mmCIF file of C-alpha atoms in Angstrom:
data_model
loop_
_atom_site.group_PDB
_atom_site.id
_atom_site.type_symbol
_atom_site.label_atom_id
_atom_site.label_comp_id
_atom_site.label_asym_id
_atom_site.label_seq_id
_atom_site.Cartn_x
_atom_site.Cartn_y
_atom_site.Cartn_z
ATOM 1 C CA UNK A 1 -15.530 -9.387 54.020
ATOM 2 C CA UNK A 2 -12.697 -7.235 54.085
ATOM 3 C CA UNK A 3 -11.719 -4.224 50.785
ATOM 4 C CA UNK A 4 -8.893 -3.169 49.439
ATOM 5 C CA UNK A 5 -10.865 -0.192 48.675
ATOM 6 C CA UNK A 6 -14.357 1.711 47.771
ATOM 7 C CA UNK A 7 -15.238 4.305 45.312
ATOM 8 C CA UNK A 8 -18.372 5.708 44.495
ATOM 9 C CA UNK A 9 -19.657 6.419 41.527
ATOM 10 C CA UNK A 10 -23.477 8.857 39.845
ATOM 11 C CA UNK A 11 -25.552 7.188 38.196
ATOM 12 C CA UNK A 12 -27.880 9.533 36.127
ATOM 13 C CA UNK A 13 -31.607 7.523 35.957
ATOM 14 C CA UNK A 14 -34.123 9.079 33.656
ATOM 15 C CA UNK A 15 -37.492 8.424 35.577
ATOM 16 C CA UNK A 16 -41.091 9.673 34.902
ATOM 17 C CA UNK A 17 -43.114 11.889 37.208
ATOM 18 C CA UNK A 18 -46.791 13.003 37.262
ATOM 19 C CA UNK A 19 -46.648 16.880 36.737
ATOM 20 C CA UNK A 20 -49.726 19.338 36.550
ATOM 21 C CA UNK A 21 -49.346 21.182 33.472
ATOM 22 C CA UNK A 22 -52.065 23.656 31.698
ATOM 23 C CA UNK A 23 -53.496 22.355 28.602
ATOM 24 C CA UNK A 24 -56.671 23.727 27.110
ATOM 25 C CA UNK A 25 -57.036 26.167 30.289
ATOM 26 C CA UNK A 26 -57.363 22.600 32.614
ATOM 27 C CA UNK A 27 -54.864 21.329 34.883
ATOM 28 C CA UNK A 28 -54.469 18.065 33.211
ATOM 29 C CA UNK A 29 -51.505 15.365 34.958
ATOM 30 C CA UNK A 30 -48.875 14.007 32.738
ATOM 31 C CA UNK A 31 -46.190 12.364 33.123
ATOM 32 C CA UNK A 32 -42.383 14.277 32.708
ATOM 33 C CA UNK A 33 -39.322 12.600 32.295
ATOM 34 C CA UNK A 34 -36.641 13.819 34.939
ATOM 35 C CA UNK A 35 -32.663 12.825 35.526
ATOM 36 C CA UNK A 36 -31.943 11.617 38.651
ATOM 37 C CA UNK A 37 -28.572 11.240 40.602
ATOM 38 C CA UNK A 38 -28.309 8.050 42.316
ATOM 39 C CA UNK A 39 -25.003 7.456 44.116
ATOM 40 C CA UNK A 40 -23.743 3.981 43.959
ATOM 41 C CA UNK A 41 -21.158 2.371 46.398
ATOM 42 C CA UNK A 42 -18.639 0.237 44.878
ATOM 43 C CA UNK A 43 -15.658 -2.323 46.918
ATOM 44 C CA UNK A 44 -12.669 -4.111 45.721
ATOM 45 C CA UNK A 45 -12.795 -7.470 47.706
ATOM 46 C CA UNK A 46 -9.710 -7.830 49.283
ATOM 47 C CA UNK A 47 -8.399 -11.344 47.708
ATOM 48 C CA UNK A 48 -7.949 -14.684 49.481
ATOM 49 C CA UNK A 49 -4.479 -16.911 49.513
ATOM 50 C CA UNK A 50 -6.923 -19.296 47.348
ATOM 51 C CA UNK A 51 -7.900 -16.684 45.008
ATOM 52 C CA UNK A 52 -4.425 -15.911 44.688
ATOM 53 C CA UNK A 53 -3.564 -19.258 43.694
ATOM 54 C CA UNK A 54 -6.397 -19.391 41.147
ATOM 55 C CA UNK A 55 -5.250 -16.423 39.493
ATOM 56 C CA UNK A 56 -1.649 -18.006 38.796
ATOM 57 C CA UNK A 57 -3.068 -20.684 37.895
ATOM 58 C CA UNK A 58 -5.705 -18.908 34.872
ATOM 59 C CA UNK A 59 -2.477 -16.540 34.034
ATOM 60 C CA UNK A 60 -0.169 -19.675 33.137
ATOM 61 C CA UNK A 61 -3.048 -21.769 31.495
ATOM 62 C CA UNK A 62 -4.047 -18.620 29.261
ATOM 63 C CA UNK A 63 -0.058 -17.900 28.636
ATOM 64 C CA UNK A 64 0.648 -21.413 27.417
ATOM 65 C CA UNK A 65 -2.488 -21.394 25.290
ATOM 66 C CA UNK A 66 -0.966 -18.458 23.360
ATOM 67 C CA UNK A 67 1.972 -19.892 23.251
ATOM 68 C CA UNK A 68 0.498 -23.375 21.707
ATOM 69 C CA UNK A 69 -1.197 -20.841 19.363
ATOM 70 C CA UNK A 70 1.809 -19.522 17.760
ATOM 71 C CA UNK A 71 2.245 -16.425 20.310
ATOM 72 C CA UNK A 72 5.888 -15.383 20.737
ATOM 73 C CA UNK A 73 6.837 -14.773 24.735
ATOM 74 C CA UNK A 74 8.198 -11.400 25.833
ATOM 75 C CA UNK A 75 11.917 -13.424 26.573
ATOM 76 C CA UNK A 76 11.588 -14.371 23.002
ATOM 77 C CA UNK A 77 10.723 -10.852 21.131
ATOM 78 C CA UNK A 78 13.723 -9.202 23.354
ATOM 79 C CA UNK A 79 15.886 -11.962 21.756
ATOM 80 C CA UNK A 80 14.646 -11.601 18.125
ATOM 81 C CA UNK A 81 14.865 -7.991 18.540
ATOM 82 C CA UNK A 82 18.575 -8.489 19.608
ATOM 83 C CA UNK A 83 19.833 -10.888 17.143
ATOM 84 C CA UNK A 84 17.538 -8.119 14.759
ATOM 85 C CA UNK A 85 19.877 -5.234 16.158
ATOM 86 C CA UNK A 86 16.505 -4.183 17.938
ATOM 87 C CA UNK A 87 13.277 -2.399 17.839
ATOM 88 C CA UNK A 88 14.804 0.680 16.287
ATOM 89 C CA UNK A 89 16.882 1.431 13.101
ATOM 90 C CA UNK A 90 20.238 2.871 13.025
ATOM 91 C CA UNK A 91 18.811 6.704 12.247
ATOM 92 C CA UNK A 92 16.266 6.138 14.705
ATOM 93 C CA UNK A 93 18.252 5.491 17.732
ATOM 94 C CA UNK A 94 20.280 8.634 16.629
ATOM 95 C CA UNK A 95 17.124 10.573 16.781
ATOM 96 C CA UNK A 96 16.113 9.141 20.125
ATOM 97 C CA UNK A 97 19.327 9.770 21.196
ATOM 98 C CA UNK A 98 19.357 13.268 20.325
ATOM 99 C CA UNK A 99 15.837 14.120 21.723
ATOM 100 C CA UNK A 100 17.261 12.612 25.608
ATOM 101 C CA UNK A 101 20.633 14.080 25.307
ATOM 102 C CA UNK A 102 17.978 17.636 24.165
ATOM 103 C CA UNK A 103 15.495 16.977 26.525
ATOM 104 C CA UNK A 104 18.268 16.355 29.571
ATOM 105 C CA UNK A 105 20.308 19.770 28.592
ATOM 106 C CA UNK A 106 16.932 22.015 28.649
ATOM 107 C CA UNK A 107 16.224 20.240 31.789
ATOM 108 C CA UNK A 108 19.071 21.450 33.453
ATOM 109 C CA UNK A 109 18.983 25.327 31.763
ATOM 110 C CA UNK A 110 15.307 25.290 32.910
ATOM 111 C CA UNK A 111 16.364 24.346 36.606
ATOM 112 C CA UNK A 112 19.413 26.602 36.961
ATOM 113 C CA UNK A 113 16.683 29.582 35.614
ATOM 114 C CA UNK A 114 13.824 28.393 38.339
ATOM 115 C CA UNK A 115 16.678 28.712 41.019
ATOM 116 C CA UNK A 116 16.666 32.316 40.558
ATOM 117 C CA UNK A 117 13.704 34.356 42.078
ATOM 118 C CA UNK A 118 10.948 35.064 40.134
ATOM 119 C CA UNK A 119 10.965 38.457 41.196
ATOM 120 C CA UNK A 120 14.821 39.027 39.965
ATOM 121 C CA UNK A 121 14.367 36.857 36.895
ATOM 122 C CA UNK A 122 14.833 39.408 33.686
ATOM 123 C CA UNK A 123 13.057 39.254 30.377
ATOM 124 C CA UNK A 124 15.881 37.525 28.909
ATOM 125 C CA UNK A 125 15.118 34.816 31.122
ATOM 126 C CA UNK A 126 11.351 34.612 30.923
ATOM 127 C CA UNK A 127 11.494 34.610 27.434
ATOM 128 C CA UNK A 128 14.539 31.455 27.550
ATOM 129 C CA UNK A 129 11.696 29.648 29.854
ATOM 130 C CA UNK A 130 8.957 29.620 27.449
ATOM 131 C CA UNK A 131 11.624 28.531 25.111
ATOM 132 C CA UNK A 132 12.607 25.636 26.719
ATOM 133 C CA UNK A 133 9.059 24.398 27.833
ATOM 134 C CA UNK A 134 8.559 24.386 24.112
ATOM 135 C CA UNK A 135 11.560 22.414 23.268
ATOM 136 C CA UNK A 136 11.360 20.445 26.285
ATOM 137 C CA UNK A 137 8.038 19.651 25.018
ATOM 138 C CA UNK A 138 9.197 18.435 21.451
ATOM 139 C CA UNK A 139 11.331 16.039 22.970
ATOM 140 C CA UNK A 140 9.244 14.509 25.156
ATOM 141 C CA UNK A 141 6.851 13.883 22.257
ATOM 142 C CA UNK A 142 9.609 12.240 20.460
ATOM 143 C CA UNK A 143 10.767 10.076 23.309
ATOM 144 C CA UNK A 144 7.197 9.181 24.139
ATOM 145 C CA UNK A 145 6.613 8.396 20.408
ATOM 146 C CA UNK A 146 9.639 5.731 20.166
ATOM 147 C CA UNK A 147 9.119 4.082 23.798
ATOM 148 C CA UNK A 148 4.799 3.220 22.663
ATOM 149 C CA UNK A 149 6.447 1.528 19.574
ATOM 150 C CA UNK A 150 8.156 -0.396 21.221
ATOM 151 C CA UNK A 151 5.588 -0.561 24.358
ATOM 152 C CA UNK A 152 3.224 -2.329 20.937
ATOM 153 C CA UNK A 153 5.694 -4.679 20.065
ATOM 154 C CA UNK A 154 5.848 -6.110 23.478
ATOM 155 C CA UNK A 155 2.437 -6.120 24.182
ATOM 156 C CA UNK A 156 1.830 -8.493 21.511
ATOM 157 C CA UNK A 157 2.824 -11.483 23.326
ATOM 158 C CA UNK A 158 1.637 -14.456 24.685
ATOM 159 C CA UNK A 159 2.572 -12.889 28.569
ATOM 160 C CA UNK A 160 1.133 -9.476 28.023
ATOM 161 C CA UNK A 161 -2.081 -10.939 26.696
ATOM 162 C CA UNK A 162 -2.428 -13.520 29.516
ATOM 163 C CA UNK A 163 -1.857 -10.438 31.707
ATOM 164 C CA UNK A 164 -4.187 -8.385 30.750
ATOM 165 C CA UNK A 165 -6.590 -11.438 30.902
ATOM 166 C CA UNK A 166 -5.777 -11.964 34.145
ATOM 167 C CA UNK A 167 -6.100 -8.317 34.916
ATOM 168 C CA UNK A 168 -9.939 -9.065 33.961
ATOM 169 C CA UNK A 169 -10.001 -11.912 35.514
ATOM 170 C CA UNK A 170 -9.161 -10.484 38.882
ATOM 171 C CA UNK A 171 -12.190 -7.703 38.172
ATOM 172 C CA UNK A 172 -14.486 -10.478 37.357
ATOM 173 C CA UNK A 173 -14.069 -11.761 40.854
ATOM 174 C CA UNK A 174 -13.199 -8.832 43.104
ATOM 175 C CA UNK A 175 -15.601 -6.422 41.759
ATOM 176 C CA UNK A 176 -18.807 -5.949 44.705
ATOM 177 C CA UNK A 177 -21.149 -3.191 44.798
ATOM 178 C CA UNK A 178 -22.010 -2.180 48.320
ATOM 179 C CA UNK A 179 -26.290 -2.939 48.869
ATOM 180 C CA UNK A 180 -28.188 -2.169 51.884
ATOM 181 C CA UNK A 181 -24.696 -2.557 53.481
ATOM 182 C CA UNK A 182 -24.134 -5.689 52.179
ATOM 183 C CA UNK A 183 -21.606 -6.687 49.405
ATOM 184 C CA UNK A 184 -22.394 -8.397 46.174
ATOM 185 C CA UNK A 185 -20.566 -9.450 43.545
ATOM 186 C CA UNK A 186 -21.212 -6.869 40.463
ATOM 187 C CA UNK A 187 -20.795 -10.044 38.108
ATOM 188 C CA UNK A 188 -22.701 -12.378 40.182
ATOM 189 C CA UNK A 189 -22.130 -16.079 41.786
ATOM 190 C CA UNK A 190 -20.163 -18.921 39.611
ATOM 191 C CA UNK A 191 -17.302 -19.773 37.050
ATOM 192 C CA UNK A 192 -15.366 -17.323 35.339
ATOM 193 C CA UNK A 193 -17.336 -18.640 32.451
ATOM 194 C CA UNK A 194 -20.455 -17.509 34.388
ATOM 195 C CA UNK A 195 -19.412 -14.140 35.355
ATOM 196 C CA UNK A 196 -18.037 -13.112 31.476
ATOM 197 C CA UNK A 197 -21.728 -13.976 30.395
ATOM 198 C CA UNK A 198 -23.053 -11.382 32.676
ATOM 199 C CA UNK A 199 -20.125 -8.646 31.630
ATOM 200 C CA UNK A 200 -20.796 -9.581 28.063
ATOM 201 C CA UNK A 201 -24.583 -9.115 28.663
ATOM 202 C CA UNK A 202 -24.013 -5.976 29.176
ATOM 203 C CA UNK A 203 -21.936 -4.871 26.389
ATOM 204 C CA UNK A 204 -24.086 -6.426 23.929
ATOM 205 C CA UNK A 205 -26.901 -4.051 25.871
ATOM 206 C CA UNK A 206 -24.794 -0.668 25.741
ATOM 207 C CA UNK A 207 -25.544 -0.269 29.200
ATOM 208 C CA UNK A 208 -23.420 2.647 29.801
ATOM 209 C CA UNK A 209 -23.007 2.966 33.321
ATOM 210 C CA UNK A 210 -22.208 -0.874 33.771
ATOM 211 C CA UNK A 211 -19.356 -0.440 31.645
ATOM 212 C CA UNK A 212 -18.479 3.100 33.180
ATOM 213 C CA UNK A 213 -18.244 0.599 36.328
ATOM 214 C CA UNK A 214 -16.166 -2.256 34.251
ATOM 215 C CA UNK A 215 -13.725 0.417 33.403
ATOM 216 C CA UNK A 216 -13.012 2.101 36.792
ATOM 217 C CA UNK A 217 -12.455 -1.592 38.177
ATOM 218 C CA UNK A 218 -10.152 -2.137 35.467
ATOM 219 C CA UNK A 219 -8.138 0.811 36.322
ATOM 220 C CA UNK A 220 -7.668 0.128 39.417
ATOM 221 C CA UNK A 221 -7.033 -3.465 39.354
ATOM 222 C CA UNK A 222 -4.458 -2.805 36.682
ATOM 223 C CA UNK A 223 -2.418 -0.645 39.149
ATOM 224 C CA UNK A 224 -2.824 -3.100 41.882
ATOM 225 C CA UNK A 225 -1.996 -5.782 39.640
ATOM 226 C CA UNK A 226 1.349 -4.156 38.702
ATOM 227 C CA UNK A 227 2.369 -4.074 41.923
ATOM 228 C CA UNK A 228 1.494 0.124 42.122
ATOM 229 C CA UNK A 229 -1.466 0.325 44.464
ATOM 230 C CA UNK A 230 -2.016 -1.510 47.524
ATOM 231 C CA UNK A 231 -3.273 1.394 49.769
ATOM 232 C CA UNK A 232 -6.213 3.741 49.746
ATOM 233 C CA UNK A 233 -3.736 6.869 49.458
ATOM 234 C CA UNK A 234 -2.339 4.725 46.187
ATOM 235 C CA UNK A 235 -5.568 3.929 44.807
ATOM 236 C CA UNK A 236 -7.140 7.454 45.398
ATOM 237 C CA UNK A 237 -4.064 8.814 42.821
ATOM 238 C CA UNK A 238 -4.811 5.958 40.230
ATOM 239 C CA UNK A 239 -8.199 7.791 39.681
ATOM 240 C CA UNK A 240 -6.976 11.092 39.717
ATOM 241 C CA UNK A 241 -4.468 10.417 37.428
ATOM 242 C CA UNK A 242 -6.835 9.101 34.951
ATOM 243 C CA UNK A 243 -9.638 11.745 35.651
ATOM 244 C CA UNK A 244 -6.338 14.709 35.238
ATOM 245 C CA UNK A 245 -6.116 12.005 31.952
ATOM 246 C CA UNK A 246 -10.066 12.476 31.131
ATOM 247 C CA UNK A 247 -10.514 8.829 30.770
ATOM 248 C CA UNK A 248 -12.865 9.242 33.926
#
């Protein structure tokens, strides 16, 4: 079997061990509860031309089931939001506007200052820096804060929902764990039915680490899914953008 790529990951196991401990003036045994590390080995399968097929073939049933179910398509929201004038009212477009047009002209102060040598840069300039970072800063927030509202709006279709099904879908059946040098499938043999009772299993038990696990896979599929990770070089930046994130 051949991987698109393997991670490890800690696993901290509380265990009990015998101990001799003083009680009474006798060594008497009990038994002490200890954390210990155990590194696990984890493998992305690397996916068959059938598997492939399978996949389109899940995405476009669970598409056209939201779509049966009332679920607009992303084609359709960009044409509401047209004939709507779009996702943004007339004084917030100006103030989007403004924070790019802000953000682009502190860009290119803070660039012509960082040209000069650090050594030969005065106070004046130091002190414009900081400024700008701060500013540059502000902006961003704004820009960021207009682009997830509309990020929401499209996510709330029947193609972003089958995606993100089929995103799971895809960890379902690629996710191994590496045993005795052997692969298995973290979710087990069967349907896909099969393989959400086991993920669901473990939710319902809180079992931290397995979902610790579910979540790295996700990650990573998500990225490979969108076309953004394919190598191990791509894959090792997916996780350290989201541990530089702390959502690992």
């Amino acid at each position: 079997m051949k991987f698109l790529y393997e991670f490890e990951l800690v696993e901290k196991i509380t265990v009990k061990e015998p101990e001799l401990q003083k009680i009474d003036g006798k060594d008497v045994e009990v038994l002490v509860a200890k954390i210990n590390n155990e590194v696990r080995r984890f493998a992305i399968k690397k996916p068959s031309r059938s598997l492939r097929d399978e996949s389109e073939l899940f995405f476009s049933v669970t598409r056209a089931g939201y779509i049966r179910a009332g679920m607009l398509t992303i084609t359709e929201t960009r044409k509401r939001l047209l004939n709507d004038g779009g996702a943004l009212s007339e004084s917030e477009k100006d103030r989007l506007k403004k924070a790019w047009e802000n953000y682009l002209k502190d860009l290119k102060e803070y660039r012509e200052i960082t040209l000069i040598d650090a050594d030969k840069r005065t106070e004046q300039n130091k002190t414009r820096l900081f400024e700008l970072e701060k500013s540059s800063k502000a902006n961003e927030e704004t820009i960021k804060e207009f682009e997830m509202a509309e990020f929401v709006l499209f996510e709330d279709t029947a193609d972003a929902r089958a995606r993100n099904k089929a995103i799971f879908w895809w960890v379902l059946n690629l996710a191994h764990e590496i045993k005795d040098g052997k692969p298995v499938p973290v979710f087990g043999e069967g349907t896909y039915e099969e393989k959400m009772k086991v993920y669901e299993t473990q939710e319902e038990d809180e079992n931290k680490f397995a979902l610790e696990v579910v979540t790295k896979f996700n990650q990573l599929l998500s990225m490979w899914y969108a076309g953004k990770a394919s190598t191990k070089e791509d894959f090792d930046g997916v996780l350290e953008f989201y541990r530089n994130a702390g959502t690992v």
